[in-house]
């Protein structure tokens, strides 16, 4: 099933055949819920293999409510850069969540990360390779994946 984003605002320019579409968009991310302000290029569109259509640009992800994900909470913001194809987007960025919490403890703590990720823009599957985090004042490095599965009991593993 394709990943769907609500488009809150969209500006396109330099539209023409066989060239990238320059655009600025504000999208509503479905999970965690938050706004993505993106500016970049899409295309030219590959009608034979849409997943192979090129993308690149910069983004700001703001007010992402981690409480929409099971087991965690806090309000995340992120900035970064992306490049690749719609089916294989390389993203490098950083996040800041001043009030990150795991629901079983309930105690908010500051969490900052830098990350390198591969995102399938058609499904939303995200492969984190790696995430370097500082939680309170403790550094850690982790890898993992956030992927859709048809089995709601399934879990993916990650390493630290």
PDB file of C-alpha atoms in Angstrom:
ATOM      1  CA  UNK A   1       0.000   0.000   0.000  1.00  0.00           C
ATOM      2  CA  UNK A   2       1.485   3.396  -0.952  1.00  0.00           C
ATOM      3  CA  UNK A   3       2.287   5.974   1.683  1.00  0.00           C
ATOM      4  CA  UNK A   4      -0.053   8.974   1.529  1.00  0.00           C
ATOM      5  CA  UNK A   5       0.708  12.540   2.604  1.00  0.00           C
ATOM      6  CA  UNK A   6      -1.767  15.414   2.811  1.00  0.00           C
ATOM      7  CA  UNK A   7      -0.503  18.429   0.858  1.00  0.00           C
ATOM      8  CA  UNK A   8      -1.088  21.576   2.875  1.00  0.00           C
ATOM      9  CA  UNK A   9       0.613  23.932   0.401  1.00  0.00           C
ATOM     10  CA  UNK A  10       2.369  23.411  -2.948  1.00  0.00           C
ATOM     11  CA  UNK A  11       4.230  25.795  -5.265  1.00  0.00           C
ATOM     12  CA  UNK A  12       5.697  24.499  -8.541  1.00  0.00           C
ATOM     13  CA  UNK A  13       7.867  26.321 -11.058  1.00  0.00           C
ATOM     14  CA  UNK A  14       9.903  25.674 -14.184  1.00  0.00           C
ATOM     15  CA  UNK A  15       7.468  23.019 -15.341  1.00  0.00           C
ATOM     16  CA  UNK A  16       8.328  21.436 -18.672  1.00  0.00           C
ATOM     17  CA  UNK A  17       8.970  18.151 -20.459  1.00  0.00           C
ATOM     18  CA  UNK A  18      12.114  16.142 -19.688  1.00  0.00           C
ATOM     19  CA  UNK A  19      13.253  18.385 -16.852  1.00  0.00           C
ATOM     20  CA  UNK A  20      12.908  18.280 -13.072  1.00  0.00           C
ATOM     21  CA  UNK A  21       9.968  20.027 -11.473  1.00  0.00           C
ATOM     22  CA  UNK A  22      11.158  22.608  -8.940  1.00  0.00           C
ATOM     23  CA  UNK A  23       8.795  22.738  -6.002  1.00  0.00           C
ATOM     24  CA  UNK A  24       8.220  23.935  -2.480  1.00  0.00           C
ATOM     25  CA  UNK A  25       5.678  22.011  -0.436  1.00  0.00           C
ATOM     26  CA  UNK A  26       4.294  21.698   3.046  1.00  0.00           C
ATOM     27  CA  UNK A  27       3.173  18.120   3.639  1.00  0.00           C
ATOM     28  CA  UNK A  28       1.490  16.563   6.649  1.00  0.00           C
ATOM     29  CA  UNK A  29       3.435  13.440   7.625  1.00  0.00           C
ATOM     30  CA  UNK A  30       1.033  10.611   8.538  1.00  0.00           C
ATOM     31  CA  UNK A  31       3.086   9.027  11.355  1.00  0.00           C
ATOM     32  CA  UNK A  32       4.457  10.606  13.413  1.00  0.00           C
ATOM     33  CA  UNK A  33       2.050  13.396  12.643  1.00  0.00           C
ATOM     34  CA  UNK A  34       3.874  16.626  11.823  1.00  0.00           C
ATOM     35  CA  UNK A  35       4.574  19.135   9.070  1.00  0.00           C
ATOM     36  CA  UNK A  36       7.319  18.652   6.481  1.00  0.00           C
ATOM     37  CA  UNK A  37       8.437  21.831   4.728  1.00  0.00           C
ATOM     38  CA  UNK A  38      10.400  20.696   1.676  1.00  0.00           C
ATOM     39  CA  UNK A  39      12.083  22.562  -1.129  1.00  0.00           C
ATOM     40  CA  UNK A  40      13.726  20.760  -4.022  1.00  0.00           C
ATOM     41  CA  UNK A  41      13.329  19.010  -7.333  1.00  0.00           C
ATOM     42  CA  UNK A  42      11.307  16.038  -8.516  1.00  0.00           C
ATOM     43  CA  UNK A  43      11.838  14.310 -11.842  1.00  0.00           C
ATOM     44  CA  UNK A  44      11.804  14.153 -14.657  1.00  0.00           C
ATOM     45  CA  UNK A  45       9.054  11.627 -13.929  1.00  0.00           C
ATOM     46  CA  UNK A  46       9.820   8.091 -15.109  1.00  0.00           C
ATOM     47  CA  UNK A  47       6.424   6.830 -16.306  1.00  0.00           C
ATOM     48  CA  UNK A  48       7.782   3.316 -16.973  1.00  0.00           C
ATOM     49  CA  UNK A  49       9.313   2.986 -13.481  1.00  0.00           C
ATOM     50  CA  UNK A  50       7.914   5.741 -11.196  1.00  0.00           C
ATOM     51  CA  UNK A  51      10.111   4.535  -8.278  1.00  0.00           C
ATOM     52  CA  UNK A  52      13.145   5.487 -10.397  1.00  0.00           C
ATOM     53  CA  UNK A  53      12.099   9.157 -10.674  1.00  0.00           C
ATOM     54  CA  UNK A  54      14.848  11.383  -9.196  1.00  0.00           C
ATOM     55  CA  UNK A  55      14.302  13.570  -6.119  1.00  0.00           C
ATOM     56  CA  UNK A  56      16.522  15.954  -4.168  1.00  0.00           C
ATOM     57  CA  UNK A  57      16.184  18.852  -1.784  1.00  0.00           C
ATOM     58  CA  UNK A  58      16.136  20.092   1.785  1.00  0.00           C
ATOM     59  CA  UNK A  59      13.481  19.646   4.456  1.00  0.00           C
ATOM     60  CA  UNK A  60      12.361  20.851   7.864  1.00  0.00           C
ATOM     61  CA  UNK A  61      10.117  18.502   9.819  1.00  0.00           C
ATOM     62  CA  UNK A  62       8.431  20.328  12.682  1.00  0.00           C
ATOM     63  CA  UNK A  63       6.072  19.615  15.539  1.00  0.00           C
ATOM     64  CA  UNK A  64       6.156  15.850  14.931  1.00  0.00           C
ATOM     65  CA  UNK A  65       4.105  14.258  17.687  1.00  0.00           C
ATOM     66  CA  UNK A  66       5.889  11.039  18.669  1.00  0.00           C
ATOM     67  CA  UNK A  67       2.849  10.184  20.795  1.00  0.00           C
ATOM     68  CA  UNK A  68       1.237   8.970  17.566  1.00  0.00           C
ATOM     69  CA  UNK A  69       3.747   6.080  17.666  1.00  0.00           C
ATOM     70  CA  UNK A  70       3.230   3.227  20.114  1.00  0.00           C
ATOM     71  CA  UNK A  71       5.368   3.366  23.257  1.00  0.00           C
ATOM     72  CA  UNK A  72       7.058   6.773  22.939  1.00  0.00           C
ATOM     73  CA  UNK A  73       6.249  10.458  23.201  1.00  0.00           C
ATOM     74  CA  UNK A  74       7.618  13.945  22.721  1.00  0.00           C
ATOM     75  CA  UNK A  75       7.670  16.607  20.031  1.00  0.00           C
ATOM     76  CA  UNK A  76      10.409  16.107  17.439  1.00  0.00           C
ATOM     77  CA  UNK A  77      11.885  18.573  14.971  1.00  0.00           C
ATOM     78  CA  UNK A  78      14.325  17.637  12.214  1.00  0.00           C
ATOM     79  CA  UNK A  79      16.270  19.264   9.400  1.00  0.00           C
ATOM     80  CA  UNK A  80      18.213  17.672   6.598  1.00  0.00           C
ATOM     81  CA  UNK A  81      18.905  16.993   2.961  1.00  0.00           C
ATOM     82  CA  UNK A  82      17.682  14.218   0.659  1.00  0.00           C
ATOM     83  CA  UNK A  83      18.711  12.883  -2.742  1.00  0.00           C
ATOM     84  CA  UNK A  84      18.135   9.781  -4.851  1.00  0.00           C
ATOM     85  CA  UNK A  85      15.104   8.221  -6.482  1.00  0.00           C
ATOM     86  CA  UNK A  86      11.559   8.018  -5.164  1.00  0.00           C
ATOM     87  CA  UNK A  87      12.123   4.361  -4.272  1.00  0.00           C
ATOM     88  CA  UNK A  88      15.582   4.924  -2.711  1.00  0.00           C
ATOM     89  CA  UNK A  89      15.961   8.332  -1.075  1.00  0.00           C
ATOM     90  CA  UNK A  90      19.198   8.961   0.861  1.00  0.00           C
ATOM     91  CA  UNK A  91      18.504  11.302   3.786  1.00  0.00           C
ATOM     92  CA  UNK A  92      21.083  12.931   6.048  1.00  0.00           C
ATOM     93  CA  UNK A  93      19.805  15.038   8.908  1.00  0.00           C
ATOM     94  CA  UNK A  94      19.515  15.775  12.573  1.00  0.00           C
ATOM     95  CA  UNK A  95      16.697  15.728  15.100  1.00  0.00           C
ATOM     96  CA  UNK A  96      15.950  17.468  18.373  1.00  0.00           C
ATOM     97  CA  UNK A  97      13.349  16.173  20.828  1.00  0.00           C
ATOM     98  CA  UNK A  98      13.663  18.137  24.084  1.00  0.00           C
ATOM     99  CA  UNK A  99      10.892  16.131  25.784  1.00  0.00           C
ATOM    100  CA  UNK A 100      11.495  12.565  24.536  1.00  0.00           C
ATOM    101  CA  UNK A 101       9.938   9.867  26.692  1.00  0.00           C
ATOM    102  CA  UNK A 102       9.345   6.157  26.717  1.00  0.00           C
ATOM    103  CA  UNK A 103       5.809   5.563  27.946  1.00  0.00           C
ATOM    104  CA  UNK A 104       6.766   3.032  30.628  1.00  0.00           C
ATOM    105  CA  UNK A 105       8.938   5.621  32.407  1.00  0.00           C
ATOM    106  CA  UNK A 106       6.987   8.777  31.557  1.00  0.00           C
ATOM    107  CA  UNK A 107       9.990  10.967  32.427  1.00  0.00           C
ATOM    108  CA  UNK A 108      10.884  13.368  29.579  1.00  0.00           C
ATOM    109  CA  UNK A 109      14.575  13.715  28.668  1.00  0.00           C
ATOM    110  CA  UNK A 110      16.367  15.631  25.890  1.00  0.00           C
ATOM    111  CA  UNK A 111      17.270  13.570  22.811  1.00  0.00           C
ATOM    112  CA  UNK A 112      19.377  14.814  19.883  1.00  0.00           C
ATOM    113  CA  UNK A 113      20.414  12.729  16.876  1.00  0.00           C
ATOM    114  CA  UNK A 114      22.263  12.873  13.597  1.00  0.00           C
ATOM    115  CA  UNK A 115      21.343  10.202  11.091  1.00  0.00           C
ATOM    116  CA  UNK A 116      21.882   8.638   7.680  1.00  0.00           C
ATOM    117  CA  UNK A 117      18.796   6.882   6.340  1.00  0.00           C
ATOM    118  CA  UNK A 118      17.504   5.194   3.216  1.00  0.00           C
ATOM    119  CA  UNK A 119      13.775   5.819   2.634  1.00  0.00           C
ATOM    120  CA  UNK A 120      11.426   4.140   0.196  1.00  0.00           C
ATOM    121  CA  UNK A 121       9.264   7.135  -0.704  1.00  0.00           C
ATOM    122  CA  UNK A 122       6.510   4.885  -2.045  1.00  0.00           C
ATOM    123  CA  UNK A 123       6.007   2.791   1.101  1.00  0.00           C
ATOM    124  CA  UNK A 124       7.571   4.897   3.853  1.00  0.00           C
ATOM    125  CA  UNK A 125       9.924   2.064   4.842  1.00  0.00           C
ATOM    126  CA  UNK A 126      12.975   3.655   6.470  1.00  0.00           C
ATOM    127  CA  UNK A 127      16.373   2.068   7.120  1.00  0.00           C
ATOM    128  CA  UNK A 128      18.519   3.909   9.669  1.00  0.00           C
ATOM    129  CA  UNK A 129      22.254   3.371   9.007  1.00  0.00           C
ATOM    130  CA  UNK A 130      23.294   4.710  11.566  1.00  0.00           C
ATOM    131  CA  UNK A 131      21.697   7.023  14.077  1.00  0.00           C
ATOM    132  CA  UNK A 132      24.081   8.766  16.433  1.00  0.00           C
ATOM    133  CA  UNK A 133      22.193   9.996  19.486  1.00  0.00           C
ATOM    134  CA  UNK A 134      22.789  11.847  22.695  1.00  0.00           C
ATOM    135  CA  UNK A 135      20.184  11.184  25.352  1.00  0.00           C
ATOM    136  CA  UNK A 136      20.648  13.453  28.362  1.00  0.00           C
ATOM    137  CA  UNK A 137      24.484  13.420  28.116  1.00  0.00           C
ATOM    138  CA  UNK A 138      25.012   9.797  27.054  1.00  0.00           C
ATOM    139  CA  UNK A 139      26.120   9.122  23.451  1.00  0.00           C
ATOM    140  CA  UNK A 140      24.966   6.010  21.584  1.00  0.00           C
ATOM    141  CA  UNK A 141      24.906   4.677  18.046  1.00  0.00           C
ATOM    142  CA  UNK A 142      22.142   2.486  16.645  1.00  0.00           C
ATOM    143  CA  UNK A 143      20.925   1.002  13.376  1.00  0.00           C
ATOM    144  CA  UNK A 144      17.474  -0.286  12.591  1.00  0.00           C
ATOM    145  CA  UNK A 145      14.428  -0.054  10.399  1.00  0.00           C
ATOM    146  CA  UNK A 146      10.920   1.313  10.531  1.00  0.00           C
ATOM    147  CA  UNK A 147       8.937  -0.766   8.058  1.00  0.00           C
ATOM    148  CA  UNK A 148       5.310  -1.626   7.427  1.00  0.00           C
ATOM    149  CA  UNK A 149       4.345  -5.235   7.930  1.00  0.00           C
ATOM    150  CA  UNK A 150       1.147  -7.159   7.387  1.00  0.00           C
ATOM    151  CA  UNK A 151       1.615  -8.880  10.767  1.00  0.00           C
ATOM    152  CA  UNK A 152       0.722  -6.390  13.548  1.00  0.00           C
ATOM    153  CA  UNK A 153       2.619  -8.549  16.082  1.00  0.00           C
ATOM    154  CA  UNK A 154       5.861  -8.455  14.092  1.00  0.00           C
ATOM    155  CA  UNK A 155       8.798  -6.416  15.298  1.00  0.00           C
ATOM    156  CA  UNK A 156      12.079  -5.558  13.696  1.00  0.00           C
ATOM    157  CA  UNK A 157      15.311  -5.656  15.567  1.00  0.00           C
ATOM    158  CA  UNK A 158      17.893  -2.944  15.849  1.00  0.00           C
ATOM    159  CA  UNK A 159      21.406  -2.879  17.126  1.00  0.00           C
ATOM    160  CA  UNK A 160      23.279  -0.461  19.339  1.00  0.00           C
TER     161      UNK A 160
END
